[in-house]
Tab-separated table of C-alpha atoms in Angstrom:
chain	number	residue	atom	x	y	z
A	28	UNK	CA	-5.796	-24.888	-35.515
A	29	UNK	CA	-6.311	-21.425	-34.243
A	30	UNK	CA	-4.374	-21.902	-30.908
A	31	UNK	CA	-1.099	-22.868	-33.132
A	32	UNK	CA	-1.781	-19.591	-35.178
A	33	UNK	CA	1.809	-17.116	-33.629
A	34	UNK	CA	-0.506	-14.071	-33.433
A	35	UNK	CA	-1.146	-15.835	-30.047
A	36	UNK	CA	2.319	-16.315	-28.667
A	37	UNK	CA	3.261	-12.559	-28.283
A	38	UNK	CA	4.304	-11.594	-24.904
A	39	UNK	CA	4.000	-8.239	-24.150
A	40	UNK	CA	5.838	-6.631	-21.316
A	41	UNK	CA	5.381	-3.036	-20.071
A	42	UNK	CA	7.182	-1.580	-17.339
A	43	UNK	CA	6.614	1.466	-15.669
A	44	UNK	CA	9.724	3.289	-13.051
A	45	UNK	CA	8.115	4.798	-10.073
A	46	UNK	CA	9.211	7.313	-7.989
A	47	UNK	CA	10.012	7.373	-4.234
A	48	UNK	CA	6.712	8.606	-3.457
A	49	UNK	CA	4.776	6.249	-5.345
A	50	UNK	CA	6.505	3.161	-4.230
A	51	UNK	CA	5.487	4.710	-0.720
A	52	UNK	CA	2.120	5.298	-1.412
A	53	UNK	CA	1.750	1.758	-3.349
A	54	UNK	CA	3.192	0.181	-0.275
A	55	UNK	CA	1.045	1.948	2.112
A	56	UNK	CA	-2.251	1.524	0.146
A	57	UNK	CA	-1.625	-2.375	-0.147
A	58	UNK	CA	-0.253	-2.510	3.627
A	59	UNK	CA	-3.306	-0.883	5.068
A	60	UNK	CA	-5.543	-3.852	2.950
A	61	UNK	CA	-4.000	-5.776	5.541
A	62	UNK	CA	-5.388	-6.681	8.812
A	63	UNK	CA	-2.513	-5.986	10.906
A	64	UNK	CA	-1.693	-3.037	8.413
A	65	UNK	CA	2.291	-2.706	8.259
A	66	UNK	CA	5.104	-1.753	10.449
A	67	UNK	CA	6.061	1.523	11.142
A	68	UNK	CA	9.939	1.307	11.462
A	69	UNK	CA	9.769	-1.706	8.711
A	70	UNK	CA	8.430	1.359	6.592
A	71	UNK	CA	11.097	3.623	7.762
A	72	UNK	CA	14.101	1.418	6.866
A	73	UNK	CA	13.101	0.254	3.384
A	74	UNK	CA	12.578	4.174	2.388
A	75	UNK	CA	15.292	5.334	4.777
A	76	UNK	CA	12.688	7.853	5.695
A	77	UNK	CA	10.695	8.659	8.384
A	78	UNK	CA	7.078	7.819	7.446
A	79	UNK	CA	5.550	11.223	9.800
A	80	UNK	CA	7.972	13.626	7.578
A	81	UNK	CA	6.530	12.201	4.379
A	82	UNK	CA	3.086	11.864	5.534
A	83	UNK	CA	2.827	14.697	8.248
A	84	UNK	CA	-1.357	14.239	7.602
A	85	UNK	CA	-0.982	10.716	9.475
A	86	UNK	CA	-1.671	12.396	12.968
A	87	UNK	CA	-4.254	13.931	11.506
A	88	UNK	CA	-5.808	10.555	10.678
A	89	UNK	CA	-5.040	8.722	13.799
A	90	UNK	CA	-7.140	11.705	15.659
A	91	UNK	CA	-10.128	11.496	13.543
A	92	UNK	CA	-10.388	8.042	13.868
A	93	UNK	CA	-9.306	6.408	10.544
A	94	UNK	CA	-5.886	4.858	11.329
A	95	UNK	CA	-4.289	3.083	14.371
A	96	UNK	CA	-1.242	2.594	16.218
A	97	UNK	CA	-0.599	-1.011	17.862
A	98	UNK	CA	2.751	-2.311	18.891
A	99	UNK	CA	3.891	0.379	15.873
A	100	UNK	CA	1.428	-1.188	12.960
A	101	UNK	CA	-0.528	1.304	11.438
A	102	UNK	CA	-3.834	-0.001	10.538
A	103	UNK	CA	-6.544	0.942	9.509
A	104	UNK	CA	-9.853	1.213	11.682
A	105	UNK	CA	-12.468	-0.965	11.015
A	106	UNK	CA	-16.052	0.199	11.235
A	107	UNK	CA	-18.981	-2.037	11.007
A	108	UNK	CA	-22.036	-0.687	10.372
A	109	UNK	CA	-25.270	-2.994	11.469
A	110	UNK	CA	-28.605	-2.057	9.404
């Protein structure tokens, strides 16, 4: 009887705008879950930007070992560590 009760057919719907930055940095973080992480110039034509302007630390992270370049996918590196 419970499941016919309407306090259980409310929908509730919440949206949140983000900014330019954010929807960069959301598509980055779940791009780099990827294996083949994303595409550079893919990246640069959806936010008609140029992905080393907005994220001039990138080089940074490529040198230290954290992210790759392959056929221009950045990706993360992955280290496994054997115990």
């Amino acid at each position: 009887e419970y499941i016919n009760n309407n306090q259980y057919d409310l929908i509730i719907e919440e949206k949140e705008t983000l900014s330019k930055i954010e929807l960069m940095d959301e598509y980055i973080m779940l791009n780099l879950r990827k294996e083949e992480g994303f595409n550079i110039s893919d990246f640069n034509n959806k936010f008609n930007t140029d992905i080393y302007k907005e994220y001039p630390n990138i080089n940074s992270l490529i040198n230290n070992n954290y992210l790759v370049i392959n056929n221009n996918y950045l990706r993360l590196i992955l280290i496994f560590y054997t115990f």
